[in-house]
Amino acid sequence: MSNDENKELNEEAVKTAAVEGDNLAGEASTSASAETPEAQENAEAAADSRDARIAELEEELDRKEDKYLRLLSDFENFKRRSAAEMQASEKYRSQRLMVELLPVLDNFGRAFDAEVKSEDALALKKRHGDDLQVVLFRDGKGRA
């Protein structure tokens, strides 16, 4: 079968279904007019209860949507606050490290600026100067 034949068959099926739907609608309208007043009242009561239920469900949906939007907003605010706190924490962490290393740097400066007059002290300074740097650096790392 070609595409044209498929289209024609589909169009015929749609037309047939439309005609059958019209026939059923006509039968329903004639049977509805033949209903008794009591049946009409029951149908109206059922329609009213359906309408009330629909209104109730719509209100519940509105409440849940509102709750969802508020929760979503709270979560977005939480993410924003967390990101800001992490940035501040990172900034102050490096600042704290630098503040704690300042005494170590001061001690380095004092150790190397100390005037050494005797040859024994000069030899000791040359020999243990690197050890002094390591000790002072460890002291600074221990504080950080």
PDB file of C-alpha atoms in Angstrom:
ATOM      1  CA  MET A   1       0.000   0.000   0.000  1.00  0.00           C
ATOM      2  CA  SER A   2       1.177   3.451  -0.791  1.00  0.00           C
ATOM      3  CA  ASN A   3       1.012   6.473   1.443  1.00  0.00           C
ATOM      4  CA  ASP A   4      -1.867   7.925  -0.602  1.00  0.00           C
ATOM      5  CA  GLU A   5      -3.956   4.789  -0.061  1.00  0.00           C
ATOM      6  CA  ASN A   6      -3.210   4.870   3.680  1.00  0.00           C
ATOM      7  CA  LYS A   7      -4.296   8.504   3.858  1.00  0.00           C
ATOM      8  CA  GLU A   8      -7.545   7.731   2.028  1.00  0.00           C
ATOM      9  CA  LEU A   9      -8.333   4.824   4.357  1.00  0.00           C
ATOM     10  CA  ASN A  10      -7.618   6.977   7.413  1.00  0.00           C
ATOM     11  CA  GLU A  11      -9.860   9.765   6.105  1.00  0.00           C
ATOM     12  CA  GLU A  12     -12.693   7.284   5.490  1.00  0.00           C
ATOM     13  CA  ALA A  13     -12.298   5.864   9.004  1.00  0.00           C
ATOM     14  CA  VAL A  14     -12.463   9.358  10.490  1.00  0.00           C
ATOM     15  CA  LYS A  15     -15.607  10.199   8.520  1.00  0.00           C
ATOM     16  CA  THR A  16     -17.260   6.934   9.576  1.00  0.00           C
ATOM     17  CA  ALA A  17     -16.424   7.550  13.228  1.00  0.00           C
ATOM     18  CA  ALA A  18     -17.814  11.087  13.021  1.00  0.00           C
ATOM     19  CA  VAL A  19     -21.098   9.833  11.544  1.00  0.00           C
ATOM     20  CA  GLU A  20     -21.410   7.148  14.231  1.00  0.00           C
ATOM     21  CA  GLY A  21     -20.680   9.733  16.940  1.00  0.00           C
ATOM     22  CA  ASP A  22     -23.423  11.987  15.586  1.00  0.00           C
ATOM     23  CA  ASN A  23     -25.865   9.060  15.614  1.00  0.00           C
ATOM     24  CA  LEU A  24     -25.031   8.245  19.239  1.00  0.00           C
ATOM     25  CA  ALA A  25     -25.406  11.887  20.267  1.00  0.00           C
ATOM     26  CA  GLY A  26     -28.817  12.028  18.617  1.00  0.00           C
ATOM     27  CA  GLU A  27     -29.949   8.897  20.457  1.00  0.00           C
ATOM     28  CA  ALA A  28     -28.715  10.288  23.772  1.00  0.00           C
ATOM     29  CA  SER A  29     -30.591  13.540  23.312  1.00  0.00           C
ATOM     30  CA  THR A  30     -33.850  11.721  22.550  1.00  0.00           C
ATOM     31  CA  SER A  31     -33.416   9.466  25.567  1.00  0.00           C
ATOM     32  CA  ALA A  32     -32.580  12.459  27.784  1.00  0.00           C
ATOM     33  CA  SER A  33     -35.763  14.223  26.792  1.00  0.00           C
ATOM     34  CA  ALA A  34     -37.701  11.088  27.659  1.00  0.00           C
ATOM     35  CA  GLU A  35     -36.296  11.025  31.228  1.00  0.00           C
ATOM     36  CA  THR A  36     -38.555  11.718  34.144  1.00  0.00           C
ATOM     37  CA  PRO A  37     -38.238  14.879  36.244  1.00  0.00           C
ATOM     38  CA  GLU A  38     -36.925  12.747  39.111  1.00  0.00           C
ATOM     39  CA  ALA A  39     -34.104  11.405  36.946  1.00  0.00           C
ATOM     40  CA  GLN A  40     -33.280  14.947  35.847  1.00  0.00           C
ATOM     41  CA  GLU A  41     -33.045  16.060  39.482  1.00  0.00           C
ATOM     42  CA  ASN A  42     -30.742  13.136  40.250  1.00  0.00           C
ATOM     43  CA  ALA A  43     -28.580  14.057  37.269  1.00  0.00           C
ATOM     44  CA  GLU A  44     -28.447  17.691  38.429  1.00  0.00           C
ATOM     45  CA  ALA A  45     -27.530  16.614  41.968  1.00  0.00           C
ATOM     46  CA  ALA A  46     -24.780  14.385  40.600  1.00  0.00           C
ATOM     47  CA  ALA A  47     -23.515  17.255  38.451  1.00  0.00           C
ATOM     48  CA  ASP A  48     -23.548  19.589  41.472  1.00  0.00           C
ATOM     49  CA  SER A  49     -21.608  17.084  43.582  1.00  0.00           C
ATOM     50  CA  ARG A  50     -19.111  16.655  40.728  1.00  0.00           C
ATOM     51  CA  ASP A  51     -18.729  20.425  40.469  1.00  0.00           C
ATOM     52  CA  ALA A  52     -18.195  20.686  44.224  1.00  0.00           C
ATOM     53  CA  ARG A  53     -15.600  17.910  44.105  1.00  0.00           C
ATOM     54  CA  ILE A  54     -13.850  19.603  41.173  1.00  0.00           C
ATOM     55  CA  ALA A  55     -13.754  22.909  43.070  1.00  0.00           C
ATOM     56  CA  GLU A  56     -12.391  21.128  46.154  1.00  0.00           C
ATOM     57  CA  LEU A  57      -9.675  19.422  44.106  1.00  0.00           C
ATOM     58  CA  GLU A  58      -8.761  22.696  42.398  1.00  0.00           C
ATOM     59  CA  GLU A  59      -8.360  24.380  45.796  1.00  0.00           C
ATOM     60  CA  GLU A  60      -6.199  21.508  47.006  1.00  0.00           C
ATOM     61  CA  LEU A  61      -4.106  21.749  43.839  1.00  0.00           C
ATOM     62  CA  ASP A  62      -3.660  25.493  44.394  1.00  0.00           C
ATOM     63  CA  ARG A  63      -2.541  24.875  47.997  1.00  0.00           C
ATOM     64  CA  LYS A  64      -0.062  22.220  46.907  1.00  0.00           C
ATOM     65  CA  GLU A  65       1.302  24.408  44.116  1.00  0.00           C
ATOM     66  CA  ASP A  66       1.761  27.266  46.590  1.00  0.00           C
ATOM     67  CA  LYS A  67       3.502  24.938  49.036  1.00  0.00           C
ATOM     68  CA  TYR A  68       5.733  23.611  46.248  1.00  0.00           C
ATOM     69  CA  LEU A  69       6.686  27.103  45.078  1.00  0.00           C
ATOM     70  CA  ARG A  70       7.503  28.198  48.622  1.00  0.00           C
ATOM     71  CA  LEU A  71       9.627  25.103  49.162  1.00  0.00           C
ATOM     72  CA  LEU A  72      11.405  25.674  45.859  1.00  0.00           C
ATOM     73  CA  SER A  73      12.074  29.287  46.822  1.00  0.00           C
ATOM     74  CA  ASP A  74      13.422  28.236  50.228  1.00  0.00           C
ATOM     75  CA  PHE A  75      15.720  25.714  48.576  1.00  0.00           C
ATOM     76  CA  GLU A  76      17.035  28.288  46.094  1.00  0.00           C
ATOM     77  CA  ASN A  77      17.697  30.698  48.992  1.00  0.00           C
ATOM     78  CA  PHE A  78      19.486  27.911  50.876  1.00  0.00           C
ATOM     79  CA  LYS A  79      21.705  27.179  47.868  1.00  0.00           C
ATOM     80  CA  ARG A  80      22.521  30.874  47.472  1.00  0.00           C
ATOM     81  CA  ARG A  81      23.345  31.259  51.189  1.00  0.00           C
ATOM     82  CA  SER A  82      25.483  28.110  51.163  1.00  0.00           C
ATOM     83  CA  ALA A  83      27.474  29.320  48.171  1.00  0.00           C
ATOM     84  CA  ALA A  84      28.051  32.705  49.831  1.00  0.00           C
ATOM     85  CA  GLU A  85      29.120  31.030  53.081  1.00  0.00           C
ATOM     86  CA  MET A  86      31.551  28.770  51.233  1.00  0.00           C
ATOM     87  CA  GLN A  87      33.108  31.760  49.468  1.00  0.00           C
ATOM     88  CA  ALA A  88      33.436  33.637  52.747  1.00  0.00           C
ATOM     89  CA  SER A  89      34.873  30.575  54.454  1.00  0.00           C
ATOM     90  CA  GLU A  90      37.467  30.125  51.716  1.00  0.00           C
ATOM     91  CA  LYS A  91      38.398  33.799  51.892  1.00  0.00           C
ATOM     92  CA  TYR A  92      38.761  33.850  55.655  1.00  0.00           C
ATOM     93  CA  ARG A  93      40.555  30.501  55.780  1.00  0.00           C
ATOM     94  CA  SER A  94      43.444  31.847  53.705  1.00  0.00           C
ATOM     95  CA  GLN A  95      43.362  35.078  55.684  1.00  0.00           C
ATOM     96  CA  ARG A  96      43.593  33.145  58.959  1.00  0.00           C
ATOM     97  CA  LEU A  97      46.573  31.172  57.643  1.00  0.00           C
ATOM     98  CA  MET A  98      48.390  34.365  56.734  1.00  0.00           C
ATOM     99  CA  VAL A  99      47.680  35.893  60.149  1.00  0.00           C
ATOM    100  CA  GLU A 100      49.060  32.799  61.874  1.00  0.00           C
ATOM    101  CA  LEU A 101      52.176  32.785  59.683  1.00  0.00           C
ATOM    102  CA  LEU A 102      53.031  36.404  60.533  1.00  0.00           C
ATOM    103  CA  PRO A 103      54.684  35.542  63.879  1.00  0.00           C
ATOM    104  CA  VAL A 104      56.743  32.875  62.126  1.00  0.00           C
ATOM    105  CA  LEU A 105      57.945  35.377  59.547  1.00  0.00           C
ATOM    106  CA  ASP A 106      58.744  37.848  62.314  1.00  0.00           C
ATOM    107  CA  ASN A 107      60.797  35.196  64.109  1.00  0.00           C
ATOM    108  CA  PHE A 108      62.674  34.442  60.878  1.00  0.00           C
ATOM    109  CA  GLY A 109      63.463  38.090  60.466  1.00  0.00           C
ATOM    110  CA  ARG A 110      64.666  38.472  64.041  1.00  0.00           C
ATOM    111  CA  ALA A 111      66.786  35.338  63.849  1.00  0.00           C
ATOM    112  CA  PHE A 112      68.576  36.436  60.713  1.00  0.00           C
ATOM    113  CA  ASP A 113      68.913  40.062  61.735  1.00  0.00           C
ATOM    114  CA  ALA A 114      70.494  39.257  65.076  1.00  0.00           C
ATOM    115  CA  GLU A 115      74.023  40.555  65.229  1.00  0.00           C
ATOM    116  CA  VAL A 116      76.486  37.833  65.798  1.00  0.00           C
ATOM    117  CA  LYS A 117      79.842  39.037  67.036  1.00  0.00           C
ATOM    118  CA  SER A 118      81.686  35.929  68.015  1.00  0.00           C
ATOM    119  CA  GLU A 119      82.968  33.492  65.460  1.00  0.00           C
ATOM    120  CA  ASP A 120      81.441  30.561  67.324  1.00  0.00           C
ATOM    121  CA  ALA A 121      77.979  32.143  67.176  1.00  0.00           C
ATOM    122  CA  LEU A 122      78.485  32.959  63.495  1.00  0.00           C
ATOM    123  CA  ALA A 123      79.454  29.367  62.731  1.00  0.00           C
ATOM    124  CA  LEU A 124      76.473  28.126  64.739  1.00  0.00           C
ATOM    125  CA  LYS A 125      74.145  30.476  62.842  1.00  0.00           C
ATOM    126  CA  LYS A 126      75.460  29.277  59.499  1.00  0.00           C
ATOM    127  CA  ARG A 127      75.342  25.651  60.554  1.00  0.00           C
ATOM    128  CA  HIS A 128      71.871  25.664  62.173  1.00  0.00           C
ATOM    129  CA  GLY A 129      70.178  28.458  60.229  1.00  0.00           C
ATOM    130  CA  ASP A 130      68.352  25.974  58.018  1.00  0.00           C
ATOM    131  CA  ASP A 131      67.288  23.957  61.066  1.00  0.00           C
ATOM    132  CA  LEU A 132      65.928  27.128  62.626  1.00  0.00           C
ATOM    133  CA  GLN A 133      63.856  27.831  59.524  1.00  0.00           C
ATOM    134  CA  VAL A 134      62.410  24.314  59.605  1.00  0.00           C
ATOM    135  CA  VAL A 135      61.531  24.582  63.305  1.00  0.00           C
ATOM    136  CA  LEU A 136      59.868  27.964  62.886  1.00  0.00           C
ATOM    137  CA  PHE A 137      57.981  26.801  59.802  1.00  0.00           C
ATOM    138  CA  ARG A 138      56.707  23.714  61.651  1.00  0.00           C
ATOM    139  CA  ASP A 139      55.586  25.971  64.469  1.00  0.00           C
ATOM    140  CA  GLY A 140      53.618  28.063  61.989  1.00  0.00           C
ATOM    141  CA  LYS A 141      52.083  25.028  60.268  1.00  0.00           C
ATOM    142  CA  GLY A 142      51.042  23.613  63.609  1.00  0.00           C
ATOM    143  CA  ARG A 143      49.060  26.757  64.337  1.00  0.00           C
ATOM    144  CA  ALA A 144      47.335  26.788  60.943  1.00  0.00           C
TER     145      ALA A 144
END
